[in-house]
Amino acid sequence: MPVLLLGAALFLGIGFTQPVMEVQKLVVWKTEYSLFGGVLSLYEDGEYFLSIVVGLFVLVLPLLRLIFLALLWYLPLQAKSRRAAFHWLHYFARWAMLDVFLVAIALIMTQTNPVATVRPRLGMYLYAVGVVLSMVLALRVDLLQGRKKPARRTKNS
């Protein structure tokens, strides 16, 4: 369990800072964007709302989810607190793939530009591995806490 937590944190952290895409325009201009740098660039360009939304879903929410999972794993909770904690964990899980969706939209939007060529970079893959590890971690915590139980077989099945 701690290995999953550490792995997810490591992959997400590196994925935040490594370039996720390379954009080349007209064979002359080439630049790489990291997730963190992209959010800062949006803010500097005056796209405040978009930078907040992307920053929230791509940077903040995955980190909050990992912190929450670590607390669930390491803190002893009473039954009522555990139920409340799992309610919030499942609330976070509803938004879990939105971060990957936003990155995919950014790639698709730039791919449709006939003047630009976009290539995914290492940060995209590291970030994706971090997201998948955090999802596996969430499932593992859920299973270990006894929330998910195997479906019972009925007489007819």
Coordinates of N, CA and C in Angstrom, one line a residue:
M1 N 0.8 -1.2 0.0 CA 0.0 0.0 0.0 C 0.9 1.3 0.0
P2 N 1.8 1.4 0.9 CA 2.7 2.6 0.9 C 3.4 2.7 -0.5
V3 N 3.7 1.5 -1.1 CA 4.4 1.6 -2.4 C 3.5 2.2 -3.5
L4 N 2.3 1.9 -3.5 CA 1.3 2.5 -4.4 C 1.2 4.0 -4.2
L5 N 1.1 4.3 -2.9 CA 1.0 5.8 -2.6 C 2.2 6.5 -3.0
L6 N 3.4 6.0 -2.7 CA 4.6 6.7 -3.0 C 4.8 6.7 -4.6
G7 N 4.5 5.6 -5.2 CA 4.6 5.5 -6.7 C 3.6 6.6 -7.4
A8 N 2.4 6.6 -6.9 CA 1.4 7.6 -7.5 C 1.9 9.0 -7.3
A9 N 2.4 9.3 -6.1 CA 2.8 10.7 -5.8 C 4.1 11.0 -6.6
L10 N 5.0 10.1 -6.8 CA 6.2 10.3 -7.6 C 5.8 10.5 -9.0
F11 N 5.0 9.6 -9.6 CA 4.7 9.8 -11.0 C 3.9 11.0 -11.3
L12 N 2.9 11.4 -10.4 CA 2.2 12.6 -10.6 C 3.1 13.8 -10.5
G13 N 3.9 13.8 -9.4 CA 4.8 15.0 -9.2 C 5.7 15.2 -10.4
I14 N 6.3 14.1 -10.9 CA 7.2 14.3 -12.1 C 6.4 14.6 -13.3
G15 N 5.2 14.0 -13.4 CA 4.3 14.3 -14.6 C 3.9 15.8 -14.6
F16 N 3.8 16.4 -13.4 CA 3.4 17.8 -13.4 C 4.4 18.7 -14.0
T17 N 5.7 18.3 -13.8 CA 6.8 19.2 -14.2 C 7.5 18.9 -15.5
Q18 N 7.3 17.7 -16.0 CA 7.9 17.3 -17.2 C 7.0 17.7 -18.4
P19 N 7.6 18.0 -19.5 CA 6.8 18.3 -20.7 C 5.8 17.2 -21.0
V20 N 4.5 17.6 -21.2 CA 3.5 16.7 -21.6 C 3.2 16.7 -23.1
M21 N 3.6 17.8 -23.8 CA 3.4 17.9 -25.2 C 4.5 18.9 -25.8
E22 N 4.8 18.6 -27.0 CA 5.7 19.5 -27.8 C 4.9 20.0 -29.0
V23 N 4.9 21.3 -29.1 CA 4.1 21.9 -30.2 C 5.2 22.6 -31.2
Q24 N 5.0 22.2 -32.4 CA 5.9 22.8 -33.5 C 5.0 23.4 -34.5
K25 N 5.3 24.7 -34.8 CA 4.6 25.5 -35.8 C 5.5 25.9 -36.9
L26 N 5.0 25.6 -38.1 CA 5.8 26.1 -39.3 C 7.2 25.7 -39.3
V27 N 7.6 24.6 -38.8 CA 8.9 24.0 -38.8 C 9.9 24.8 -38.0
V28 N 9.6 26.1 -37.7 CA 10.5 27.0 -37.1 C 10.4 27.1 -35.6
W29 N 9.2 27.2 -35.2 CA 8.9 27.5 -33.8 C 8.5 26.2 -33.1
K30 N 9.2 25.8 -32.0 CA 9.0 24.6 -31.3 C 9.0 24.9 -29.8
T31 N 8.0 24.4 -29.0 CA 8.0 24.6 -27.6 C 7.4 23.4 -26.9
E32 N 7.8 23.2 -25.7 CA 7.2 22.1 -24.9 C 6.5 22.7 -23.7
Y33 N 5.4 22.0 -23.3 CA 4.6 22.5 -22.2 C 4.5 21.4 -21.2
S34 N 4.7 21.8 -19.9 CA 4.4 20.9 -18.8 C 3.0 21.2 -18.3
L35 N 2.4 20.4 -17.4 CA 1.1 20.7 -16.9 C 1.2 22.0 -16.0
F36 N 2.2 22.0 -15.1 CA 2.3 23.2 -14.3 C 2.6 24.4 -15.1
G37 N 3.5 24.3 -16.0 CA 3.9 25.4 -16.9 C 2.7 25.9 -17.7
G38 N 1.9 25.0 -18.2 CA 0.7 25.3 -19.0 C -0.3 26.1 -18.2
V39 N -0.5 25.7 -16.9 CA -1.4 26.5 -16.0 C -0.9 27.9 -15.8
L40 N 0.4 28.0 -15.5 CA 1.0 29.3 -15.4 C 0.9 30.2 -16.6
S41 N 1.1 29.5 -17.8 CA 1.0 30.2 -19.0 C -0.4 30.7 -19.3
L42 N -1.4 29.9 -19.0 CA -2.8 30.4 -19.1 C -3.0 31.6 -18.3
Y43 N -2.5 31.6 -17.0 CA -2.7 32.7 -16.1 C -2.0 33.9 -16.6
E44 N -0.8 33.8 -17.1 CA -0.1 34.9 -17.6 C -0.7 35.5 -18.8
D45 N -1.4 34.7 -19.6 CA -2.1 35.2 -20.8 C -3.4 35.8 -20.5
G46 N -3.8 35.9 -19.3 CA -5.1 36.5 -18.9 C -6.2 35.5 -18.9
E47 N -6.0 34.2 -19.1 CA -7.0 33.2 -19.1 C -7.2 32.7 -17.7
Y48 N -7.7 33.6 -16.8 CA -7.8 33.3 -15.4 C -8.7 32.2 -15.1
F49 N -9.9 32.2 -15.6 CA -10.9 31.2 -15.3 C -10.4 29.8 -15.8
L50 N -9.9 29.8 -17.0 CA -9.4 28.5 -17.6 C -8.2 28.0 -16.8
S51 N -7.3 28.9 -16.4 CA -6.1 28.4 -15.6 C -6.6 27.9 -14.2
I52 N -7.6 28.5 -13.6 CA -8.1 28.0 -12.4 C -8.8 26.6 -12.5
V53 N -9.6 26.4 -13.6 CA -10.2 25.2 -13.8 C -9.2 24.1 -14.1
V54 N -8.3 24.3 -15.0 CA -7.3 23.3 -15.4 C -6.4 23.0 -14.2
G55 N -6.0 24.1 -13.5 CA -5.1 23.9 -12.3 C -5.8 23.1 -11.2
L56 N -7.1 23.3 -11.0 CA -7.9 22.6 -10.0 C -8.0 21.1 -10.4
F57 N -8.4 20.8 -11.6 CA -8.7 19.4 -12.0 C -7.4 18.7 -12.3
V58 N -6.4 19.3 -12.8 CA -5.2 18.6 -13.3 C -4.1 18.6 -12.2
L59 N -4.0 19.6 -11.4 CA -3.0 19.6 -10.4 C -3.5 19.4 -8.9
V60 N -4.5 20.2 -8.5 CA -4.9 20.2 -7.1 C -5.7 18.9 -6.8
L61 N -6.7 18.6 -7.6 CA -7.6 17.5 -7.2 C -6.8 16.1 -7.1
P62 N -5.9 15.8 -8.1 CA -5.2 14.6 -7.9 C -4.3 14.6 -6.6
L63 N -3.7 15.7 -6.3 CA -3.0 15.8 -5.0 C -3.9 15.6 -3.8
L64 N -5.0 16.3 -3.8 CA -5.9 16.1 -2.7 C -6.4 14.7 -2.5
R65 N -6.6 14.0 -3.6 CA -7.1 12.6 -3.6 C -6.0 11.8 -3.0
L66 N -4.7 12.0 -3.3 CA -3.6 11.2 -2.7 C -3.5 11.5 -1.3
I67 N -3.6 12.7 -0.9 CA -3.5 13.1 0.6 C -4.7 12.4 1.3
F68 N -5.9 12.5 0.7 CA -7.0 11.8 1.4 C -6.9 10.3 1.5
L69 N -6.3 9.7 0.5 CA -6.1 8.2 0.5 C -5.1 7.9 1.6
A70 N -4.0 8.7 1.7 CA -3.0 8.5 2.7 C -3.6 8.6 4.1
L71 N -4.4 9.6 4.3 CA -5.1 9.7 5.6 C -6.0 8.6 5.9
L72 N -6.7 8.1 4.9 CA -7.6 7.0 5.1 C -6.8 5.7 5.5
W73 N -5.7 5.6 4.9 CA -4.8 4.4 5.1 C -4.2 4.4 6.5
Y74 N -3.7 5.6 6.9 CA -2.8 5.6 8.1 C -3.6 6.0 9.3
L75 N -4.7 6.7 9.2 CA -5.5 7.1 10.4 C -6.5 6.1 10.8
P76 N -6.5 5.7 12.1 CA -7.6 4.8 12.6 C -8.9 5.6 12.7
L77 N -9.9 5.2 12.0 CA -11.2 5.9 12.0 C -12.3 5.0 12.7
Q78 N -13.2 5.7 13.3 CA -14.4 5.0 13.8 C -15.4 4.8 12.7
A79 N -16.4 4.0 12.8 CA -17.2 3.6 11.8 C -17.9 4.8 11.1
K80 N -18.4 5.7 11.9 CA -19.1 6.9 11.3 C -18.2 7.7 10.5
S81 N -17.0 8.0 11.1 CA -16.0 8.8 10.3 C -15.5 8.1 9.1
R82 N -15.4 6.8 9.1 CA -15.0 6.0 8.0 C -16.0 6.1 6.9
R83 N -17.3 6.0 7.2 CA -18.4 6.1 6.2 C -18.3 7.5 5.6
A84 N -18.2 8.5 6.4 CA -18.1 9.9 5.8 C -16.9 10.1 4.9
A85 N -15.7 9.5 5.3 CA -14.5 9.6 4.5 C -14.7 8.9 3.2
F86 N -15.3 7.7 3.2 CA -15.6 7.0 2.0 C -16.6 7.7 1.1
H87 N -17.5 8.4 1.7 CA -18.4 9.2 0.9 C -17.6 10.3 0.1
W88 N -16.7 10.9 0.8 CA -15.8 11.9 0.1 C -14.9 11.3 -0.9
L89 N -14.4 10.1 -0.6 CA -13.5 9.4 -1.5 C -14.2 9.1 -2.8
H90 N -15.5 8.7 -2.7 CA -16.3 8.4 -3.9 C -16.7 9.6 -4.6
Y91 N -16.8 10.7 -3.9 CA -17.1 12.0 -4.5 C -15.9 12.4 -5.4
F92 N -14.7 12.3 -4.9 CA -13.5 12.6 -5.6 C -13.3 11.6 -6.8
A93 N -13.7 10.4 -6.7 CA -13.6 9.4 -7.7 C -14.5 9.8 -8.9
R94 N -15.6 10.5 -8.7 CA -16.4 10.9 -9.8 C -15.7 11.9 -10.7
W95 N -14.7 12.6 -10.2 CA -14.0 13.6 -11.0 C -12.6 13.1 -11.3
A96 N -12.3 11.8 -11.1 CA -10.9 11.3 -11.2 C -10.4 11.4 -12.6
M97 N -11.2 11.1 -13.6 CA -10.7 11.1 -15.0 C -10.8 12.4 -15.7
L98 N -11.4 13.4 -15.1 CA -11.5 14.7 -15.7 C -10.2 15.3 -16.0
D99 N -9.2 15.1 -15.1 CA -7.9 15.6 -15.4 C -7.3 15.0 -16.7
V100 N -7.4 13.7 -16.9 CA -6.9 13.1 -18.1 C -7.7 13.6 -19.3
F101 N -9.0 13.8 -19.1 CA -9.8 14.3 -20.2 C -9.4 15.7 -20.6
L102 N -9.1 16.6 -19.7 CA -8.6 17.9 -20.0 C -7.3 17.9 -20.8
V103 N -6.4 17.0 -20.4 CA -5.1 16.9 -21.1 C -5.4 16.4 -22.5
A104 N -6.3 15.4 -22.7 CA -6.6 14.9 -24.0 C -7.2 16.0 -24.9
I105 N -8.1 16.8 -24.3 CA -8.7 17.8 -25.1 C -7.7 18.8 -25.6
A106 N -6.7 19.1 -24.7 CA -5.6 20.1 -25.1 C -4.9 19.5 -26.3
L107 N -4.6 18.2 -26.3 CA -3.8 17.6 -27.4 C -4.7 17.6 -28.6
I108 N -5.9 17.2 -28.5 CA -6.8 17.2 -29.7 C -7.0 18.6 -30.3
M109 N -7.2 19.6 -29.5 CA -7.3 20.9 -30.0 C -6.1 21.4 -30.8
T110 N -5.0 21.1 -30.3 CA -3.8 21.5 -31.0 C -3.5 20.6 -32.2
Q111 N -3.9 19.4 -32.2 CA -3.7 18.5 -33.3 C -4.6 19.0 -34.5
T112 N -5.7 19.6 -34.3 CA -6.6 20.0 -35.4 C -6.1 21.2 -36.1
N113 N -5.1 21.9 -35.5 CA -4.5 23.0 -36.1 C -3.6 22.6 -37.3
P114 N -3.9 23.0 -38.6 CA -3.2 22.5 -39.7 C -1.7 23.0 -39.7
V115 N -1.5 24.1 -39.0 CA -0.1 24.7 -39.0 C 0.8 24.1 -38.0
A116 N 0.2 23.5 -37.0 CA 1.0 23.0 -35.9 C 1.1 21.4 -35.8
T117 N 2.1 20.9 -35.3 CA 2.3 19.5 -35.1 C 2.5 19.3 -33.6
V118 N 1.8 18.4 -33.0 CA 1.8 18.2 -31.6 C 2.2 16.8 -31.3
R119 N 3.2 16.6 -30.4 CA 3.6 15.3 -30.0 C 3.6 15.1 -28.5
P120 N 3.0 14.0 -28.0 CA 3.0 13.8 -26.6 C 4.4 13.6 -26.1
R121 N 4.7 14.0 -24.9 CA 6.1 13.9 -24.3 C 6.0 13.0 -23.1
L122 N 7.1 12.8 -22.5 CA 7.3 11.9 -21.3 C 6.3 12.2 -20.2
G123 N 6.1 13.5 -19.9 CA 5.3 14.0 -18.8 C 3.9 13.4 -19.0
M124 N 3.3 13.3 -20.2 CA 2.0 12.8 -20.4 C 1.9 11.4 -19.9
Y125 N 2.9 10.6 -20.2 CA 2.8 9.2 -19.8 C 3.0 9.0 -18.3
L126 N 3.9 9.8 -17.8 CA 4.2 9.7 -16.3 C 2.9 10.2 -15.5
Y127 N 2.3 11.2 -16.0 CA 1.1 11.7 -15.4 C 0.0 10.6 -15.5
A128 N -0.2 10.0 -16.6 CA -1.2 8.9 -16.8 C -0.9 7.8 -15.8
V129 N 0.3 7.4 -15.7 CA 0.7 6.3 -14.8 C 0.3 6.7 -13.3
G130 N 0.6 8.0 -13.0 CA 0.3 8.4 -11.6 C -1.2 8.4 -11.4
V131 N -2.0 8.8 -12.4 CA -3.5 8.8 -12.2 C -4.0 7.3 -12.1
V132 N -3.4 6.4 -12.9 CA -3.8 5.0 -12.8 C -3.4 4.4 -11.4
L133 N -2.2 4.7 -11.0 CA -1.8 4.2 -9.7 C -2.7 4.8 -8.6
S134 N -3.1 6.0 -8.7 CA -4.0 6.6 -7.6 C -5.4 5.9 -7.7
M135 N -5.8 5.6 -8.9 CA -7.1 4.8 -9.0 C -7.0 3.4 -8.4
V136 N -5.9 2.8 -8.6 CA -5.7 1.4 -8.0 C -5.6 1.6 -6.5
L137 N -4.9 2.6 -6.0 CA -4.8 2.8 -4.6 C -6.1 3.1 -4.0
A138 N -7.0 3.9 -4.6 CA -8.3 4.1 -4.1 C -9.1 2.8 -4.0
L139 N -9.0 2.0 -5.1 CA -9.7 0.7 -5.0 C -9.2 -0.2 -3.9
R140 N -7.9 -0.2 -3.7 CA -7.2 -1.0 -2.7 C -7.7 -0.6 -1.3
V141 N -7.7 0.7 -1.1 CA -8.1 1.2 0.2 C -9.6 0.9 0.4
D142 N -10.4 1.0 -0.6 CA -11.8 0.7 -0.5 C -12.0 -0.8 -0.2
L143 N -11.3 -1.7 -0.8 CA -11.4 -3.1 -0.6 C -10.9 -3.5 0.8
L144 N -9.8 -2.9 1.2 CA -9.2 -3.2 2.5 C -10.1 -2.7 3.7
Q145 N -10.8 -1.6 3.4 CA -11.7 -1.1 4.5 C -13.0 -1.9 4.5
G146 N -13.2 -2.8 3.6 CA -14.4 -3.6 3.7 C -15.7 -3.0 3.0
R147 N -15.5 -1.9 2.3 CA -16.6 -1.2 1.7 C -17.2 -2.1 0.5
K148 N -16.3 -2.6 -0.3 CA -16.8 -3.4 -1.4 C -16.7 -4.9 -1.0
K149 N -17.9 -5.5 -1.1 CA -17.9 -6.9 -0.9 C -18.3 -7.7 -2.1
P150 N -17.9 -8.9 -2.3 CA -18.3 -9.6 -3.5 C -19.8 -9.8 -3.6
A151 N -20.3 -9.8 -4.8 CA -21.7 -9.9 -5.0 C -22.1 -11.3 -4.5
R152 N -23.3 -11.4 -3.8 CA -23.7 -12.7 -3.4 C -24.4 -13.4 -4.5
R153 N -24.3 -14.7 -4.5 CA -24.9 -15.5 -5.5 C -26.3 -15.8 -5.1
T154 N -27.3 -15.7 -6.0 CA -28.6 -16.1 -5.6 C -28.9 -17.5 -6.1
K155 N -30.0 -18.1 -5.7 CA -30.3 -19.4 -6.0 C -30.4 -19.6 -7.5
N156 N -30.8 -18.6 -8.2 CA -31.0 -18.7 -9.7 C -29.8 -18.6 -10.5
S157 N -28.7 -18.1 -9.9 CA -27.5 -17.9 -10.7 C -26.5 -19.0 -10.6

